[in-house]
mmCIF file of C-alpha atoms in Angstrom:
data_model
loop_
_atom_site.group_PDB
_atom_site.id
_atom_site.type_symbol
_atom_site.label_atom_id
_atom_site.label_comp_id
_atom_site.label_asym_id
_atom_site.label_seq_id
_atom_site.Cartn_x
_atom_site.Cartn_y
_atom_site.Cartn_z
ATOM 1 C CA MET A 27 -0.577 0.022 -0.409
ATOM 2 C CA LYS A 28 3.224 2.628 0.932
ATOM 3 C CA GLN A 29 4.663 1.594 -2.568
ATOM 4 C CA LEU A 30 1.179 2.786 -4.223
ATOM 5 C CA ILE A 31 0.765 5.781 -2.656
ATOM 6 C CA TYR A 32 4.500 6.131 -3.238
ATOM 7 C CA LEU A 33 4.396 6.174 -6.900
ATOM 8 C CA PHE A 34 0.380 8.105 -6.982
ATOM 9 C CA LEU A 35 2.383 11.239 -5.572
ATOM 10 C CA LEU A 36 5.118 10.149 -7.628
ATOM 11 C CA SER A 37 3.313 10.602 -10.802
ATOM 12 C CA ALA A 38 1.251 13.403 -9.117
ATOM 13 C CA LEU A 39 4.325 15.634 -9.254
ATOM 14 C CA ILE A 40 5.611 14.732 -12.306
ATOM 15 C CA THR A 41 2.652 16.005 -14.282
ATOM 16 C CA CYS A 42 2.581 18.858 -12.335
ATOM 17 C CA LYS A 43 3.034 21.718 -15.035
ATOM 18 C CA GLU A 44 2.926 25.727 -14.433
ATOM 19 C CA PRO A 45 0.241 27.534 -15.675
ATOM 20 C CA THR A 46 -1.045 27.275 -18.981
ATOM 21 C CA ASN A 47 0.233 30.290 -21.584
ATOM 22 C CA SER A 48 -2.293 32.068 -21.725
ATOM 23 C CA GLY A 49 -1.618 32.870 -25.481
ATOM 24 C CA ASN A 50 -0.836 36.247 -24.863
ATOM 25 C CA PRO A 51 2.111 36.803 -27.049
ATOM 26 C CA ARG A 52 6.233 37.346 -24.641
ATOM 27 C CA VAL A 53 8.762 39.424 -25.383
ATOM 28 C CA VAL A 54 12.385 39.971 -24.287
ATOM 29 C CA ILE A 55 14.485 43.123 -23.431
ATOM 30 C CA GLU A 56 17.604 42.266 -23.459
ATOM 31 C CA THR A 57 20.010 44.832 -21.357
ATOM 32 C CA LYS A 58 23.392 45.458 -20.522
ATOM 33 C CA TYR A 59 22.342 43.732 -16.950
ATOM 34 C CA GLY A 60 20.286 40.876 -17.963
ATOM 35 C CA GLU A 61 16.985 39.824 -19.570
ATOM 36 C CA ILE A 62 13.215 40.952 -18.894
ATOM 37 C CA GLU A 63 10.838 38.925 -19.909
ATOM 38 C CA VAL A 64 6.883 40.697 -21.002
ATOM 39 C CA GLU A 65 3.878 39.148 -21.762
ATOM 40 C CA LEU A 66 1.822 41.753 -24.394
ATOM 41 C CA TYR A 67 -2.226 41.858 -23.193
ATOM 42 C CA ALA A 68 -2.737 41.646 -26.816
ATOM 43 C CA ASP A 69 -6.588 40.157 -25.422
ATOM 44 C CA LYS A 70 -6.763 43.238 -23.890
ATOM 45 C CA ALA A 71 -4.365 46.297 -25.532
ATOM 46 C CA PRO A 72 -5.281 44.696 -29.002
ATOM 47 C CA ALA A 73 -4.111 48.440 -30.630
ATOM 48 C CA THR A 74 -1.227 49.184 -28.023
ATOM 49 C CA THR A 75 0.076 45.445 -28.004
ATOM 50 C CA ALA A 76 -0.366 45.517 -31.844
ATOM 51 C CA ALA A 77 2.103 49.036 -32.321
ATOM 52 C CA PHE A 78 4.641 47.238 -30.091
ATOM 53 C CA LEU A 79 4.875 44.204 -31.404
ATOM 54 C CA SER A 80 5.539 46.091 -34.557
ATOM 55 C CA TYR A 81 8.195 47.890 -33.053
ATOM 56 C CA VAL A 82 9.613 44.734 -32.021
ATOM 57 C CA ASP A 83 9.752 42.879 -35.111
ATOM 58 C CA SER A 84 10.393 45.661 -37.459
ATOM 59 C CA GLY A 85 13.869 46.118 -34.884
ATOM 60 C CA PHE A 86 13.240 49.430 -34.232
ATOM 61 C CA TYR A 87 14.227 48.875 -29.844
ATOM 62 C CA GLU A 88 18.314 46.890 -30.772
ATOM 63 C CA ASN A 89 20.623 49.344 -29.600
ATOM 64 C CA THR A 90 18.419 51.510 -27.825
ATOM 65 C CA SER A 91 18.577 52.669 -24.478
ATOM 66 C CA PHE A 92 16.453 52.486 -21.182
ATOM 67 C CA TYR A 93 17.541 55.893 -20.325
ATOM 68 C CA ARG A 94 14.558 57.573 -17.702
ATOM 69 C CA VAL A 95 13.810 57.351 -14.643
ATOM 70 C CA LEU A 96 11.654 58.875 -12.035
ATOM 71 C CA ASN A 97 11.850 58.483 -8.219
ATOM 72 C CA VAL A 98 10.523 59.624 -5.386
ATOM 73 C CA ASN A 99 13.678 61.342 -5.274
ATOM 74 C CA ASN A 100 13.912 63.712 -8.547
ATOM 75 C CA GLN A 101 10.644 65.225 -8.756
ATOM 76 C CA PRO A 102 9.147 68.837 -7.717
ATOM 77 C CA SER A 103 8.330 68.306 -4.176
ATOM 78 C CA ASN A 104 4.444 69.165 -4.649
ATOM 79 C CA ALA A 105 4.004 66.578 -7.666
ATOM 80 C CA PRO A 106 2.099 63.498 -6.979
ATOM 81 C CA LYS A 107 5.053 60.675 -7.055
ATOM 82 C CA THR A 108 5.614 58.447 -9.640
ATOM 83 C CA GLU A 109 7.899 55.349 -9.947
ATOM 84 C CA ILE A 110 9.477 54.212 -13.304
ATOM 85 C CA LEU A 111 12.007 53.487 -15.616
ATOM 86 C CA GLN A 112 11.505 54.078 -19.177
ATOM 87 C CA GLY A 113 12.774 53.083 -22.526
ATOM 88 C CA GLY A 114 12.771 52.977 -26.460
ATOM 89 C CA LEU A 115 14.184 54.827 -29.215
ATOM 90 C CA TRP A 116 14.331 58.108 -28.001
ATOM 91 C CA ARG A 117 17.383 58.982 -27.126
ATOM 92 C CA THR A 118 19.723 56.633 -29.669
ATOM 93 C CA LYS A 119 17.151 56.803 -32.935
ATOM 94 C CA ASN A 120 15.190 59.633 -31.888
ATOM 95 C CA GLU A 121 13.981 61.097 -35.474
ATOM 96 C CA LYS A 122 12.806 57.605 -36.013
ATOM 97 C CA ALA A 123 10.710 58.033 -32.409
ATOM 98 C CA ARG A 124 9.452 61.404 -33.870
ATOM 99 C CA SER A 125 8.050 59.553 -37.214
ATOM 100 C CA ILE A 126 6.228 56.566 -35.704
ATOM 101 C CA THR A 127 2.475 57.314 -36.328
ATOM 102 C CA GLY A 128 0.334 57.852 -32.272
ATOM 103 C CA ILE A 129 -1.029 54.395 -31.403
ATOM 104 C CA PRO A 130 -4.892 54.994 -29.989
ATOM 105 C CA HIS A 131 -5.496 55.585 -26.821
ATOM 106 C CA GLU A 132 -6.612 52.405 -25.124
ATOM 107 C CA SER A 133 -7.311 53.705 -21.301
ATOM 108 C CA THR A 134 -6.857 51.439 -18.304
ATOM 109 C CA GLY A 135 -10.866 51.903 -17.868
ATOM 110 C CA LYS A 136 -11.243 50.359 -20.685
ATOM 111 C CA THR A 137 -8.397 47.506 -20.772
ATOM 112 C CA GLY A 138 -8.800 46.718 -16.919
ATOM 113 C CA VAL A 139 -4.917 47.101 -16.991
ATOM 114 C CA LYS A 140 -3.423 49.039 -14.063
ATOM 115 C CA HIS A 141 -0.261 50.710 -12.975
ATOM 116 C CA LYS A 142 0.604 48.193 -10.870
ATOM 117 C CA ASP A 143 4.063 46.701 -10.001
ATOM 118 C CA GLY A 144 6.013 45.325 -13.578
ATOM 119 C CA VAL A 145 3.876 46.100 -15.665
ATOM 120 C CA ILE A 146 5.122 48.123 -19.204
ATOM 121 C CA SER A 147 3.188 51.022 -20.220
ATOM 122 C CA VAL A 148 3.548 53.268 -23.550
ATOM 123 C CA ALA A 149 4.322 57.279 -22.780
ATOM 124 C CA ARG A 150 2.320 60.237 -23.836
ATOM 125 C CA LEU A 151 1.689 63.365 -24.651
ATOM 126 C CA ALA A 152 -2.258 63.800 -25.761
ATOM 127 C CA PRO A 153 -4.266 61.124 -26.359
ATOM 128 C CA GLY A 154 -3.037 59.303 -29.608
ATOM 129 C CA THR A 155 0.260 60.132 -29.486
ATOM 130 C CA ALA A 156 2.275 57.262 -28.124
ATOM 131 C CA GLY A 157 4.825 55.482 -30.201
ATOM 132 C CA SER A 158 7.857 53.583 -29.176
ATOM 133 C CA GLU A 159 8.775 55.311 -25.909
ATOM 134 C CA PHE A 160 7.557 52.850 -22.952
ATOM 135 C CA PHE A 161 7.787 52.584 -19.235
ATOM 136 C CA ILE A 162 8.121 49.974 -16.258
ATOM 137 C CA CYS A 163 6.038 50.817 -12.868
ATOM 138 C CA ILE A 164 8.059 50.322 -9.962
ATOM 139 C CA ASP A 165 5.691 49.733 -7.528
ATOM 140 C CA ASP A 166 1.843 50.060 -8.015
ATOM 141 C CA GLN A 167 1.239 53.335 -9.759
ATOM 142 C CA PRO A 168 -2.777 54.384 -9.399
ATOM 143 C CA GLY A 169 -1.743 57.794 -10.164
ATOM 144 C CA LEU A 170 -1.241 56.928 -14.085
ATOM 145 C CA ASP A 171 -4.250 55.185 -14.011
ATOM 146 C CA GLU A 172 -7.708 56.831 -15.898
ATOM 147 C CA GLY A 173 -9.088 59.529 -13.544
ATOM 148 C CA GLY A 174 -5.183 59.169 -11.845
ATOM 149 C CA GLU A 175 -3.480 62.203 -10.147
ATOM 150 C CA ASN A 176 -0.654 62.005 -12.551
ATOM 151 C CA VAL A 177 -2.069 62.783 -15.320
ATOM 152 C CA GLU A 178 -3.495 66.243 -16.309
ATOM 153 C CA ASP A 179 -6.171 65.210 -18.698
ATOM 154 C CA LYS A 180 -7.049 62.106 -16.586
ATOM 155 C CA LEU A 181 -7.283 59.957 -18.872
ATOM 156 C CA GLY A 182 -4.111 57.997 -18.096
ATOM 157 C CA TYR A 183 -1.643 56.001 -19.687
ATOM 158 C CA ALA A 184 -2.302 53.045 -22.088
ATOM 159 C CA ALA A 185 -1.054 49.751 -20.380
ATOM 160 C CA PHE A 186 -0.079 46.550 -22.574
ATOM 161 C CA GLY A 187 1.503 44.138 -19.977
ATOM 162 C CA LYS A 188 3.151 43.126 -17.827
ATOM 163 C CA VAL A 189 7.337 41.888 -16.609
ATOM 164 C CA ILE A 190 6.871 37.805 -15.740
ATOM 165 C CA LYS A 191 10.910 37.281 -15.120
ATOM 166 C CA GLY A 192 13.454 39.914 -14.644
ATOM 167 C CA MET A 193 11.789 42.198 -12.168
ATOM 168 C CA ASN A 194 15.293 42.213 -10.260
ATOM 169 C CA ILE A 195 16.713 43.380 -13.136
ATOM 170 C CA VAL A 196 14.627 46.739 -14.085
ATOM 171 C CA ARG A 197 15.259 47.129 -10.089
ATOM 172 C CA LYS A 198 18.421 46.984 -10.437
ATOM 173 C CA ILE A 199 18.173 49.815 -13.603
ATOM 174 C CA TYR A 200 16.353 51.736 -11.596
ATOM 175 C CA MET A 201 18.691 52.179 -9.004
ATOM 176 C CA GLN A 202 21.602 53.415 -11.579
ATOM 177 C CA ASN A 203 22.578 56.651 -11.437
ATOM 178 C CA ASP A 204 20.515 59.439 -12.571
ATOM 179 C CA ARG A 205 20.422 63.410 -13.621
ATOM 180 C CA ASN A 206 17.452 65.174 -13.420
ATOM 181 C CA GLN A 207 15.293 62.515 -14.170
ATOM 182 C CA TYR A 208 18.189 61.064 -17.297
ATOM 183 C CA LEU A 209 19.904 57.883 -16.222
ATOM 184 C CA ASP A 210 23.497 59.081 -16.361
ATOM 185 C CA PRO A 211 24.825 57.045 -18.454
ATOM 186 C CA PRO A 212 22.061 55.520 -20.230
ATOM 187 C CA VAL A 213 21.243 51.687 -19.647
ATOM 188 C CA ALA A 214 21.943 49.798 -23.253
ATOM 189 C CA ILE A 215 19.045 48.087 -24.884
ATOM 190 C CA TYR A 216 20.939 45.460 -26.900
ATOM 191 C CA ASN A 217 17.065 44.259 -28.707
ATOM 192 C CA VAL A 218 13.821 43.369 -27.878
ATOM 193 C CA LYS A 219 12.255 40.341 -29.253
ATOM 194 C CA ARG A 220 9.974 38.001 -29.154
ATOM 195 C CA LYS A 221 10.179 34.380 -27.189
#
């Protein structure tokens, strides 16, 4: 009987699997400090995900950087605080970044994807102007959601995925030296590729 129980438990252990894949695409951000794996929520933010993947597939993020960091120490004392790490084409391929057509705005109210720790979102000025620049949230950032205090127009930013591996790398980059909100020096993104 003991052997039967042992075999049953062993069989159960062998057949245990990680949770099934959601079917959403994943990308790997290859950096100077290691890899960051991100699941993109194509099911919740299809326009933003499709645009981001088109930039990935076109090689736009090759030899770019994480260049901006917002932390509690580098923002005006009277401003609502935000903690993010921003990357993209702006520092290394500025003309390319400016030539990208804006992505239709998918608010957090529409998608349900909130700016929680590790969530990836697109930077923008006005709604519909988001392009190649993205940021990753450090801790929860509800002020970036629709209706949040960190966005003047109250429409929030378009969150479209989440870091599923390598958040330690994100935090390491986030902790690098900055000067007036810009990493000094920027941290290399060697490439972003589909997984």
